[in-house]
Amino acid sequence: MINRLRRYIPVLDWGRTYDRRAFSNDMIAAVIVTIMLIPQSLAYALLAGLPPEAGIYASIAPIILYAIFGTSRALAVGPVAVVSLLTASAIGQIAEQGTAGYAVAALTLAFLSGGFLVLMGVFRLGFLANFLSHPVIAGFITASGLLIATSQLKHILGVTAQGHTLPEMVFSIVRHLSETNWITLVIGVTSTGFLFWVRKNLRPTLKTLGTPALLADILTKAGPVAAVVATTVAVWLFGLADGGVKIVGEVPQSLPPLTMPGLSPDLISALLMPAILISIIGFVESVSVAQTLAAKKRQRINPDQELIGLGAANLGAAFTGGYPVTGGFARSVVNFDAGAETPAAGAYTAIGLAIAAVALTPLVYYLPNATLAATIIVAVLSLVDLSILRKTWGYSRADFSAVAATIVLTLGLGVEVGVAAGVALSVMLHLYKTSRPHVAEVGLVPGSQHFRNIHRHEVETDPSLVTLRVDESLYFVNARFLEDLVQKRVTDGCDVRNVVLMCSAVNAVDYSALESLEAINQRLKDMDIGLHLSEVKGPVMDRLKRSHFIEEMNGRVFLSQYDAWRALAPCPSSKLSE
Amino acid sequence: MINRLRRYIPVLDWGRTYDRRAFSNDMIAAVIVTIMLIPQSLAYALLAGLPPEAGIYASIAPIILYAIFGTSRALAVGPVAVVSLLTASAIGQIAEQGTAGYAVAALTLAFLSGGFLVLMGVFRLGFLANFLSHPVIAGFITASGLLIATSQLKHILGVTAQGHTLPEMVFSIVRHLSETNWITLVIGVTSTGFLFWVRKNLRPTLKTLGTPALLADILTKAGPVAAVVATTVAVWLFGLADGGVKIVGEVPQSLPPLTMPGLSPDLISALLMPAILISIIGFVESVSVAQTLAAKKRQRINPDQELIGLGAANLGAAFTGGYPVTGGFARSVVNFDAGAETPAAGAYTAIGLAIAAVALTPLVYYLPNATLAATIIVAVLSLVDLSILRKTWGYSRADFSAVAATIVLTLGLGVEVGVAAGVALSVMLHLYKTSRPHVAEVGLVPGSQHFRNIHRHEVETDPSLVTLRVDESLYFVNARFLEDLVQKRVTDGCDVRNVVLMCSAVNAVDYSALESLEAINQRLKDMDIGLHLSEVKGPVMDRLKRSHFIEEMNGRVFLSQYDAWRALAPCPSSKLSE
């Protein structure tokens, strides 16, 4: 019973052995992550089209719930760039930004996403995430990074612009270019340049100056905070808001409120598909991070329990004024590097953010949106990695097509279409590849019991015996291919008397393939040709025995191909092909 | 050049050697098929919701065009039951039966379907048909047969009823049951009973009476003609049409007219998906028949050329007042059994039907619809084969689910949803199965070089060495599974120092799996564990060499698993597991 509870509530497991050393390590990590998260939470809320406090609220309850239900020791959940973009794209289609309906829809999205994740976890459907191939994910993340960076240009320029696809955004920005607010532009460009410099050069510079590593780390992570403070002070001091610089403005000074997601059937049916998409993308992103970090300490995460942890976090977000969350790459790595030992580190981060929500929010009144946009741009451009195109091109054209299609369609038609097309395309390409499996006609290597491709090796063959080695499982997509192939081979050579299918690489035979084998058997029987199998694997043979195929076969099943050769080749003639 | 032309126009091939014997055989087959087709064409037009002459027109030009472009020597194209049902379902959504728009939409459907088939043929996309698994096809055909039979009940009862799904049809018929026309019912039931009797008992009865086989055959095939003649005469003689019996009525006495399919963008976009569905289903049905018949004579058909042949036939139907056609099972078998030697037999059938269209149409004025419905019911009930449920249940639950879902959804939600869900489900089930491949941990069979499952055999193992044999190609759907598996195995056993992946059944490694292998390698390296591969196939090794994986691997690639064992197992201890 307790063990069963422990499976669902991992905190019962690690909580028992929690000690002082773990506490102090977790605390240090929490301080660093909190400093990093304050500006990031505000910025991602902006990206999602929500009021800034939503970003902070989305980082508090979800972190605590994940600490209770999640299995990763280092994963930090909260708002992340890609999910914020998906949120904006999903809600943008049904409500105006800034309206109450928009915020309620965000809660509903988090609620549906949380419910879906929990259901997937309970029914152990984590494997569904595998339908997203790595190239599709890589292409999608890269394209999302580009989309997000582009979407922030309007804040840097201080103009209003719309659109959820790259062409829409670019056209909209260009149309409004004349309205550029020059003070905003200066703030935005300076902040972006400063943040890039911090990210690239601060740590090495501090190192040459002899700063201790931990301090250098904290200072680097505090870069966005410095930008926030500097630009906020500048706006306040010089009254730049009167000059048209858009600022964050009033942020309520409160702990996360209790909120109720909208549950009208219309809203649910409009947001269900986006919620599923967000869940799966968020889960994939989160689980890869968690797995990588766990491996470094020889720990293991449980993907199905991760679903429950992330689901609980999203349900938490739905009822505390947040929006969809997931495990973020940057924050988790920072958490891990800073020495977090248990999920308690996340809980301390939540406390830090709660204090910020109550005490610090008045201080960001004059914070310019351009600074937040700069932190987003700098963060997401690290997601953009076009090298995946080169890598997949070199490795496999099919994978390359999947990446390229995902990138082009995500940029050109939006995130939902892009990822759906990527998934569909990679499934189609996989099925296409297995629909034309590699099949070798084999002969005996003289003086051995090995059989090799007659077109590659000097082997013995017999004109009356055709042996085909099929290098693929037989299932509906390639069943007819096999029929065609056998038919072609035996109608090409008139003196064929026996056909052997060598099944050493056949891992499964589904019902379609069984019917194809039956059809092949029947057709060969009509032509007075025998059909034989060799080297059939145990599980495949077990299954074939459930049908009448083996009894009705116009031939035999040989344990080894050599047995088949000895039984069926009356007058082998050595043959040298090409 | 000539050879290339011959590839696209097979008539140039068989036409050269056409002789008197072939002519007389083809002629006999044509007479038998024509007798069978006259009532069938009228009936299928009724099923498609079109005027009766459309069925005859759809049998003339298409047959001739298929004779020129098709590769099967015995296939007979024309209206068939399932495609007629699909036509009614597709057009019924956009036009009222009996209107001019309905007939034009049928032409458009044939035109789009023909165009799509020709394109598929030119681009050699015949493999797309393979996405329909045998269980899905079997389930779909069975459900269609039930739907068609049910749809004809209204003609037998003489009531008006609507609906494209089984519940709709049944409710509609029940609601109108009180309007039953008793004379119609008598005609319908008698005809149905008579036709069943002819199909089952006439040939054996004639045989015991000593009738020659050919004559018995012709008489059996003429059963529907007899029913048509008898009921037509009865209606005319007793003036039953005045008693409310619905009759065929005026049929224009003419050769197929030149017609123009409607090509408005609205119509095209509404009919494109149904046209694709009809094309693929028609192609699958046609090509299975053609392949089966070709095999009986050691002939071969070319599936990509078949697409062009069927495409030409449908384009012909579109411009001569027909509707979508394909190669029919019943008529093709009759054609083949009657001794047709070349596609010319089809051309003679077309001439026979053209004569019928010009000369015989006035004779069917008093033909009751109930008789046509009876011929349809008797024809389609032979399509219904619920044994596929039992067969797949015994063989594989995944295949059973695909059949069951296809049948239930086709009956309950209509043909398009049924077949689409069937295809999606079989793809999902296949991906699911391969997402959890069979993986065996193997050890050395003492005194041999063979490696077997440690849980099934008494084998030698070494505590520091884990060897996993993966019985499936590695690709995106199972890439993460492998990561989890390796991670679980090495965190379970603390003294593991080397992991070998035995790849004898791995036929491919896609980019996602490559990245998973890289991640596994990196994680094992972090734990100071070596990762090795053994028995990698040539094509897989070629591909892996295109990446940096082999160089970066924290271990080696062994040609055989025995080599790996000798190199990596320092202190093997014999082990007996369960």
mmCIF file with all atom_site columns, N, CA and C in Angstrom, chain A residues 330-348:
data_model
loop_
_atom_site.group_PDB
_atom_site.id
_atom_site.type_symbol
_atom_site.label_atom_id
_atom_site.label_alt_id
_atom_site.label_comp_id
_atom_site.label_asym_id
_atom_site.label_entity_id
_atom_site.label_seq_id
_atom_site.pdbx_PDB_ins_code
_atom_site.Cartn_x
_atom_site.Cartn_y
_atom_site.Cartn_z
_atom_site.occupancy
_atom_site.B_iso_or_equiv
_atom_site.pdbx_formal_charge
_atom_site.auth_seq_id
_atom_site.auth_comp_id
_atom_site.auth_asym_id
_atom_site.auth_atom_id
_atom_site.pdbx_PDB_model_num
ATOM 1  N N  . ALA A 1 330 ? 16.408 25.578 -19.677 1.00 0.00 ? 330 ALA A N  1
ATOM 2  C CA . ALA A 1 330 ? 17.395 26.484 -19.086 1.00 0.00 ? 330 ALA A CA 1
ATOM 3  C C  . ALA A 1 330 ? 17.336 26.437 -17.562 1.00 0.00 ? 330 ALA A C  1
ATOM 4  N N  . ARG A 1 331 ? 16.125 26.612 -17.008 1.00 0.00 ? 331 ARG A N  1
ATOM 5  C CA . ARG A 1 331 ? 16.000 26.677 -15.549 1.00 0.00 ? 331 ARG A CA 1
ATOM 6  C C  . ARG A 1 331 ? 16.392 25.361 -14.879 1.00 0.00 ? 331 ARG A C  1
ATOM 7  N N  . SER A 1 332 ? 16.106 24.230 -15.566 1.00 0.00 ? 332 SER A N  1
ATOM 8  C CA . SER A 1 332 ? 16.445 22.943 -14.953 1.00 0.00 ? 332 SER A CA 1
ATOM 9  C C  . SER A 1 332 ? 17.954 22.747 -14.917 1.00 0.00 ? 332 SER A C  1
ATOM 10 N N  . VAL A 1 333 ? 18.612 23.146 -16.002 1.00 0.00 ? 333 VAL A N  1
ATOM 11 C CA . VAL A 1 333 ? 20.068 23.000 -16.041 1.00 0.00 ? 333 VAL A CA 1
ATOM 12 C C  . VAL A 1 333 ? 20.696 23.891 -14.981 1.00 0.00 ? 333 VAL A C  1
ATOM 13 N N  . VAL A 1 334 ? 20.183 25.124 -14.840 1.00 0.00 ? 334 VAL A N  1
ATOM 14 C CA . VAL A 1 334 ? 20.697 26.043 -13.828 1.00 0.00 ? 334 VAL A CA 1
ATOM 15 C C  . VAL A 1 334 ? 20.496 25.434 -12.442 1.00 0.00 ? 334 VAL A C  1
ATOM 16 N N  . ASN A 1 335 ? 19.311 24.912 -12.197 1.00 0.00 ? 335 ASN A N  1
ATOM 17 C CA . ASN A 1 335 ? 18.977 24.274 -10.933 1.00 0.00 ? 335 ASN A CA 1
ATOM 18 C C  . ASN A 1 335 ? 19.949 23.124 -10.630 1.00 0.00 ? 335 ASN A C  1
ATOM 19 N N  . PHE A 1 336 ? 20.176 22.292 -11.653 1.00 0.00 ? 336 PHE A N  1
ATOM 20 C CA . PHE A 1 336 ? 21.057 21.140 -11.506 1.00 0.00 ? 336 PHE A CA 1
ATOM 21 C C  . PHE A 1 336 ? 22.499 21.586 -11.240 1.00 0.00 ? 336 PHE A C  1
ATOM 22 N N  . ASP A 1 337 ? 22.978 22.522 -12.090 1.00 0.00 ? 337 ASP A N  1
ATOM 23 C CA . ASP A 1 337 ? 24.358 22.997 -11.946 1.00 0.00 ? 337 ASP A CA 1
ATOM 24 C C  . ASP A 1 337 ? 24.568 23.677 -10.608 1.00 0.00 ? 337 ASP A C  1
ATOM 25 N N  . ALA A 1 338 ? 23.508 24.329 -10.100 1.00 0.00 ? 338 ALA A N  1
ATOM 26 C CA . ALA A 1 338 ? 23.647 25.034 -8.832  1.00 0.00 ? 338 ALA A CA 1
ATOM 27 C C  . ALA A 1 338 ? 23.602 24.069 -7.652  1.00 0.00 ? 338 ALA A C  1
ATOM 28 N N  . GLY A 1 339 ? 23.411 22.780 -7.925  1.00 0.00 ? 339 GLY A N  1
ATOM 29 C CA . GLY A 1 339 ? 23.552 21.777 -6.876  1.00 0.00 ? 339 GLY A CA 1
ATOM 30 C C  . GLY A 1 339 ? 22.256 21.310 -6.243  1.00 0.00 ? 339 GLY A C  1
ATOM 31 N N  . ALA A 1 340 ? 21.109 21.553 -6.873  1.00 0.00 ? 340 ALA A N  1
ATOM 32 C CA . ALA A 1 340 ? 19.847 21.079 -6.301  1.00 0.00 ? 340 ALA A CA 1
ATOM 33 C C  . ALA A 1 340 ? 19.898 19.571 -6.139  1.00 0.00 ? 340 ALA A C  1
ATOM 34 N N  . GLU A 1 341 ? 19.496 19.087 -4.976  1.00 0.00 ? 341 GLU A N  1
ATOM 35 C CA . GLU A 1 341 ? 19.560 17.644 -4.728  1.00 0.00 ? 341 GLU A CA 1
ATOM 36 C C  . GLU A 1 341 ? 18.211 16.974 -4.783  1.00 0.00 ? 341 GLU A C  1
ATOM 37 N N  . THR A 1 342 ? 17.158 17.693 -4.397  1.00 0.00 ? 342 THR A N  1
ATOM 38 C CA . THR A 1 342 ? 15.821 17.099 -4.368  1.00 0.00 ? 342 THR A CA 1
ATOM 39 C C  . THR A 1 342 ? 14.819 18.113 -4.911  1.00 0.00 ? 342 THR A C  1
ATOM 40 N N  . PRO A 1 343 ? 13.606 17.636 -5.156  1.00 0.00 ? 343 PRO A N  1
ATOM 41 C CA . PRO A 1 343 ? 12.560 18.549 -5.622  1.00 0.00 ? 343 PRO A CA 1
ATOM 42 C C  . PRO A 1 343 ? 12.267 19.659 -4.598  1.00 0.00 ? 343 PRO A C  1
ATOM 43 N N  . ALA A 1 344 ? 12.764 19.518 -3.358  1.00 0.00 ? 344 ALA A N  1
ATOM 44 C CA . ALA A 1 344 ? 12.528 20.579 -2.373  1.00 0.00 ? 344 ALA A CA 1
ATOM 45 C C  . ALA A 1 344 ? 13.111 21.905 -2.866  1.00 0.00 ? 344 ALA A C  1
ATOM 46 N N  . ALA A 1 345 ? 14.205 21.838 -3.648  1.00 0.00 ? 345 ALA A N  1
ATOM 47 C CA . ALA A 1 345 ? 14.779 23.063 -4.207  1.00 0.00 ? 345 ALA A CA 1
ATOM 48 C C  . ALA A 1 345 ? 13.703 23.856 -4.937  1.00 0.00 ? 345 ALA A C  1
ATOM 49 N N  . GLY A 1 346 ? 12.840 23.120 -5.661  1.00 0.00 ? 346 GLY A N  1
ATOM 50 C CA . GLY A 1 346 ? 11.756 23.776 -6.376  1.00 0.00 ? 346 GLY A CA 1
ATOM 51 C C  . GLY A 1 346 ? 10.808 24.470 -5.411  1.00 0.00 ? 346 GLY A C  1
ATOM 52 N N  . ALA A 1 347 ? 10.517 23.793 -4.295  1.00 0.00 ? 347 ALA A N  1
ATOM 53 C CA . ALA A 1 347 ? 9.602  24.387 -3.311  1.00 0.00 ? 347 ALA A CA 1
ATOM 54 C C  . ALA A 1 347 ? 10.180 25.690 -2.759  1.00 0.00 ? 347 ALA A C  1
ATOM 55 N N  . TYR A 1 348 ? 11.476 25.711 -2.501  1.00 0.00 ? 348 TYR A N  1
ATOM 56 C CA . TYR A 1 348 ? 12.088 26.948 -1.988  1.00 0.00 ? 348 TYR A CA 1
ATOM 57 C C  . TYR A 1 348 ? 12.034 28.044 -3.049  1.00 0.00 ? 348 TYR A C  1
#
